[in-house]
Amino acid sequence: MVDNLVSISSSGRIHAADGVNHSRRVSEGEIRETLVRLEDEIAAHRPVVPPEFPRETYLSYLKDVRSHIGVARHPPVSPGRRASFRRILATYDGPVLYLFNRLALAVHAGESIRRLPEKKLPSEIQDLVDRWFVRVFEDFERQPDRYYSLHNPDFVYDLSVCCMNTIPVGGAWGVHVSRAGLGPLRIGIPRQPLAYLAYLLFHAGGWGPFCVIHTFGRYFPRINCGTMDEAYLRAGELMRRNPRIKGIYRRSWMLDPALADVSPHLTYMREVPARHGARFFRCPTGISDIRGALTLSSTRRRLYELGKYHPTAYAFVWPRAAMLRWAQEKK
């Protein structure tokens, strides 16, 4: 996946509010020491870890993970692999998987770190990726076992970055390359599914690939208009150098137009793409959308309890040409 992302470049600052030592990178020696330590931990838990655990199969499955949504719905692509993956989760969920999930992070991060020089990432993105890896390795010493659960979105995004399926682009965001989402097709709004398909075909040039934007919950404090623009600019540079990418796709409760009255400080999330050529579509709203909207704001929570606000998810498609025009003007 990193081959689709190697041309990201950056303009703007990189934020340091993550408790990470930014003066170093993860060394080969640190990778080896961590792998030895994790293998020793697994050996020490032999009464818990059954000898028949499909270790290599499981680690290869985790390499396909891109987001916590993917874990829930379709981690490995083929039906056979998907069924096998889910059998492993159902059989071993708990302490056994926590051990192997930690090992998976170290194994896949080590492989990615060794390959990074040949990818020739722009220095700013290289710095962001290096910082992510440093934090992951430092977390091995400070995170509780339950952190390494596939039910924890923070861990899943660690895994996705360590496998180079997702690339951090600054602020609270990362991107991976994929097709547009199916959400706008799965809601009972008359004519929207047809309008969505028509927009993808006639305005965006097809179903994909798109730069799909994800929000990292651990970095919510970094969210503001400036960091959002910086992330868009980095994604725009990616598209400029990769003609296959048809634009940006994003889905979030933060794109809800109702926030203009409820949380006006978040309206820039919608206004920037809306003013510069993006088209919005309503999506089914899930429990995670409601939880995210209410957890982060006592005002939204109070209005929700009064029946005056209901979190609603929207997606936008920002076609390549329109997005790059905005990026050029912004620069």
PDB file of N, CA and C in Angstrom, residues 137-177:
ATOM      1  N   PHE A 137       6.680   1.549  19.566  1.00  0.00           N
ATOM      2  CA  PHE A 137       7.660   0.758  20.316  1.00  0.00           C
ATOM      3  C   PHE A 137       7.746   1.212  21.766  1.00  0.00           C
ATOM      4  N   GLU A 138       7.590   2.501  22.014  1.00  0.00           N
ATOM      5  CA  GLU A 138       7.567   2.963  23.404  1.00  0.00           C
ATOM      6  C   GLU A 138       6.309   2.480  24.118  1.00  0.00           C
ATOM      7  N   ASP A 139       5.211   2.345  23.379  1.00  0.00           N
ATOM      8  CA  ASP A 139       3.962   1.876  23.982  1.00  0.00           C
ATOM      9  C   ASP A 139       4.053   0.439  24.476  1.00  0.00           C
ATOM     10  N   PHE A 140       4.928  -0.368  23.900  1.00  0.00           N
ATOM     11  CA  PHE A 140       5.068  -1.741  24.383  1.00  0.00           C
ATOM     12  C   PHE A 140       5.383  -1.777  25.876  1.00  0.00           C
ATOM     13  N   GLU A 141       6.013  -0.731  26.373  1.00  0.00           N
ATOM     14  CA  GLU A 141       6.398  -0.683  27.782  1.00  0.00           C
ATOM     15  C   GLU A 141       5.326  -0.043  28.664  1.00  0.00           C
ATOM     16  N   ARG A 142       4.341   0.629  28.070  1.00  0.00           N
ATOM     17  CA  ARG A 142       3.425   1.405  28.917  1.00  0.00           C
ATOM     18  C   ARG A 142       1.939   1.124  28.690  1.00  0.00           C
ATOM     19  N   GLN A 143       1.588   0.447  27.615  1.00  0.00           N
ATOM     20  CA  GLN A 143       0.173   0.176  27.381  1.00  0.00           C
ATOM     21  C   GLN A 143      -0.248  -1.119  28.075  1.00  0.00           C
ATOM     22  N   PRO A 144      -1.465  -1.155  28.622  1.00  0.00           N
ATOM     23  CA  PRO A 144      -1.966  -2.399  29.218  1.00  0.00           C
ATOM     24  C   PRO A 144      -2.266  -3.427  28.133  1.00  0.00           C
ATOM     25  N   ASP A 145      -2.373  -4.679  28.532  1.00  0.00           N
ATOM     26  CA  ASP A 145      -2.618  -5.749  27.561  1.00  0.00           C
ATOM     27  C   ASP A 145      -3.863  -5.489  26.727  1.00  0.00           C
ATOM     28  N   ARG A 146      -4.910  -4.989  27.365  1.00  0.00           N
ATOM     29  CA  ARG A 146      -6.177  -4.819  26.656  1.00  0.00           C
ATOM     30  C   ARG A 146      -6.092  -3.778  25.535  1.00  0.00           C
ATOM     31  N   TYR A 147      -5.058  -2.935  25.562  1.00  0.00           N
ATOM     32  CA  TYR A 147      -4.878  -1.978  24.464  1.00  0.00           C
ATOM     33  C   TYR A 147      -4.742  -2.714  23.138  1.00  0.00           C
ATOM     34  N   TYR A 148      -4.125  -3.909  23.179  1.00  0.00           N
ATOM     35  CA  TYR A 148      -3.813  -4.650  21.954  1.00  0.00           C
ATOM     36  C   TYR A 148      -4.965  -5.566  21.555  1.00  0.00           C
ATOM     37  N   SER A 149      -6.137  -4.993  21.564  1.00  0.00           N
ATOM     38  CA  SER A 149      -7.353  -5.707  21.168  1.00  0.00           C
ATOM     39  C   SER A 149      -7.842  -5.172  19.835  1.00  0.00           C
ATOM     40  N   LEU A 150      -8.324  -6.046  18.983  1.00  0.00           N
ATOM     41  CA  LEU A 150      -8.874  -5.613  17.703  1.00  0.00           C
ATOM     42  C   LEU A 150     -10.181  -4.853  17.875  1.00  0.00           C
ATOM     43  N   HIS A 151     -10.690  -4.797  19.100  1.00  0.00           N
ATOM     44  CA  HIS A 151     -11.856  -3.957  19.379  1.00  0.00           C
ATOM     45  C   HIS A 151     -11.448  -2.523  19.701  1.00  0.00           C
ATOM     46  N   ASN A 152     -10.158  -2.263  19.807  1.00  0.00           N
ATOM     47  CA  ASN A 152      -9.649  -0.935  20.139  1.00  0.00           C
ATOM     48  C   ASN A 152      -9.200  -0.225  18.860  1.00  0.00           C
ATOM     49  N   PRO A 153      -9.922   0.807  18.410  1.00  0.00           N
ATOM     50  CA  PRO A 153      -9.532   1.488  17.162  1.00  0.00           C
ATOM     51  C   PRO A 153      -8.115   2.040  17.190  1.00  0.00           C
ATOM     52  N   ASP A 154      -7.640   2.497  18.348  1.00  0.00           N
ATOM     53  CA  ASP A 154      -6.275   3.026  18.410  1.00  0.00           C
ATOM     54  C   ASP A 154      -5.251   1.957  18.040  1.00  0.00           C
ATOM     55  N   PHE A 155      -5.443   0.750  18.567  1.00  0.00           N
ATOM     56  CA  PHE A 155      -4.528  -0.334  18.212  1.00  0.00           C
ATOM     57  C   PHE A 155      -4.639  -0.682  16.737  1.00  0.00           C
ATOM     58  N   VAL A 156      -5.858  -0.740  16.227  1.00  0.00           N
ATOM     59  CA  VAL A 156      -6.046  -1.127  14.827  1.00  0.00           C
ATOM     60  C   VAL A 156      -5.359  -0.141  13.890  1.00  0.00           C
ATOM     61  N   TYR A 157      -5.446   1.153  14.205  1.00  0.00           N
ATOM     62  CA  TYR A 157      -4.749   2.124  13.361  1.00  0.00           C
ATOM     63  C   TYR A 157      -3.237   2.031  13.541  1.00  0.00           C
ATOM     64  N   ASP A 158      -2.765   1.681  14.729  1.00  0.00           N
ATOM     65  CA  ASP A 158      -1.338   1.383  14.881  1.00  0.00           C
ATOM     66  C   ASP A 158      -0.931   0.273  13.919  1.00  0.00           C
ATOM     67  N   LEU A 159      -1.737  -0.765  13.888  1.00  0.00           N
ATOM     68  CA  LEU A 159      -1.444  -1.896  13.017  1.00  0.00           C
ATOM     69  C   LEU A 159      -1.454  -1.476  11.550  1.00  0.00           C
ATOM     70  N   SER A 160      -2.439  -0.675  11.169  1.00  0.00           N
ATOM     71  CA  SER A 160      -2.552  -0.243   9.779  1.00  0.00           C
ATOM     72  C   SER A 160      -1.355   0.596   9.349  1.00  0.00           C
ATOM     73  N   VAL A 161      -0.899   1.492  10.229  1.00  0.00           N
ATOM     74  CA  VAL A 161       0.278   2.305   9.905  1.00  0.00           C
ATOM     75  C   VAL A 161       1.533   1.438   9.889  1.00  0.00           C
ATOM     76  N   CYS A 162       1.647   0.520  10.840  1.00  0.00           N
ATOM     77  CA  CYS A 162       2.829  -0.337  10.881  1.00  0.00           C
ATOM     78  C   CYS A 162       2.927  -1.238   9.652  1.00  0.00           C
ATOM     79  N   CYS A 163       1.801  -1.550   9.046  1.00  0.00           N
ATOM     80  CA  CYS A 163       1.790  -2.321   7.800  1.00  0.00           C
ATOM     81  C   CYS A 163       1.858  -1.421   6.570  1.00  0.00           C
ATOM     82  N   MET A 164       1.924  -0.103   6.790  1.00  0.00           N
ATOM     83  CA  MET A 164       1.947   0.886   5.724  1.00  0.00           C
ATOM     84  C   MET A 164       0.706   0.817   4.841  1.00  0.00           C
ATOM     85  N   ASN A 165      -0.408   0.377   5.415  1.00  0.00           N
ATOM     86  CA  ASN A 165      -1.695   0.452   4.729  1.00  0.00           C
ATOM     87  C   ASN A 165      -2.306   1.835   4.878  1.00  0.00           C
ATOM     88  N   THR A 166      -1.998   2.512   5.965  1.00  0.00           N
ATOM     89  CA  THR A 166      -2.436   3.887   6.213  1.00  0.00           C
ATOM     90  C   THR A 166      -1.200   4.733   6.480  1.00  0.00           C
ATOM     91  N   ILE A 167      -1.211   5.942   5.938  1.00  0.00           N
ATOM     92  CA  ILE A 167      -0.091   6.860   6.129  1.00  0.00           C
ATOM     93  C   ILE A 167      -0.590   8.093   6.867  1.00  0.00           C
ATOM     94  N   PRO A 168       0.006   8.458   8.000  1.00  0.00           N
ATOM     95  CA  PRO A 168      -0.397   9.689   8.687  1.00  0.00           C
ATOM     96  C   PRO A 168      -0.040  10.908   7.845  1.00  0.00           C
ATOM     97  N   VAL A 169      -0.972  11.856   7.782  1.00  0.00           N
ATOM     98  CA  VAL A 169      -0.744  13.075   6.999  1.00  0.00           C
ATOM     99  C   VAL A 169      -0.798  14.316   7.875  1.00  0.00           C
ATOM    100  N   GLY A 170      -0.679  14.132   9.182  1.00  0.00           N
ATOM    101  CA  GLY A 170      -0.641  15.266  10.086  1.00  0.00           C
ATOM    102  C   GLY A 170      -1.961  15.513  10.775  1.00  0.00           C
ATOM    103  N   GLY A 171      -1.907  16.327  11.834  1.00  0.00           N
ATOM    104  CA  GLY A 171      -3.109  16.571  12.616  1.00  0.00           C
ATOM    105  C   GLY A 171      -3.620  15.272  13.196  1.00  0.00           C
ATOM    106  N   ALA A 172      -4.900  15.017  13.004  1.00  0.00           N
ATOM    107  CA  ALA A 172      -5.520  13.790  13.512  1.00  0.00           C
ATOM    108  C   ALA A 172      -5.902  12.838  12.391  1.00  0.00           C
ATOM    109  N   TRP A 173      -5.220  12.936  11.238  1.00  0.00           N
ATOM    110  CA  TRP A 173      -5.705  12.222  10.063  1.00  0.00           C
ATOM    111  C   TRP A 173      -4.644  11.366   9.394  1.00  0.00           C
ATOM    112  N   GLY A 174      -5.150  10.339   8.714  1.00  0.00           N
ATOM    113  CA  GLY A 174      -4.330   9.501   7.863  1.00  0.00           C
ATOM    114  C   GLY A 174      -5.113   9.157   6.620  1.00  0.00           C
ATOM    115  N   VAL A 175      -4.434   8.627   5.621  1.00  0.00           N
ATOM    116  CA  VAL A 175      -5.105   8.254   4.378  1.00  0.00           C
ATOM    117  C   VAL A 175      -4.690   6.852   3.970  1.00  0.00           C
ATOM    118  N   HIS A 176      -5.622   6.163   3.332  1.00  0.00           N
ATOM    119  CA  HIS A 176      -5.255   4.982   2.576  1.00  0.00           C
ATOM    120  C   HIS A 176      -5.940   5.060   1.219  1.00  0.00           C
ATOM    121  N   VAL A 177      -5.454   4.285   0.284  1.00  0.00           N
ATOM    122  CA  VAL A 177      -5.976   4.321  -1.077  1.00  0.00           C
ATOM    123  C   VAL A 177      -6.975   3.188  -1.242  1.00  0.00           C
TER     124      VAL A 177
END
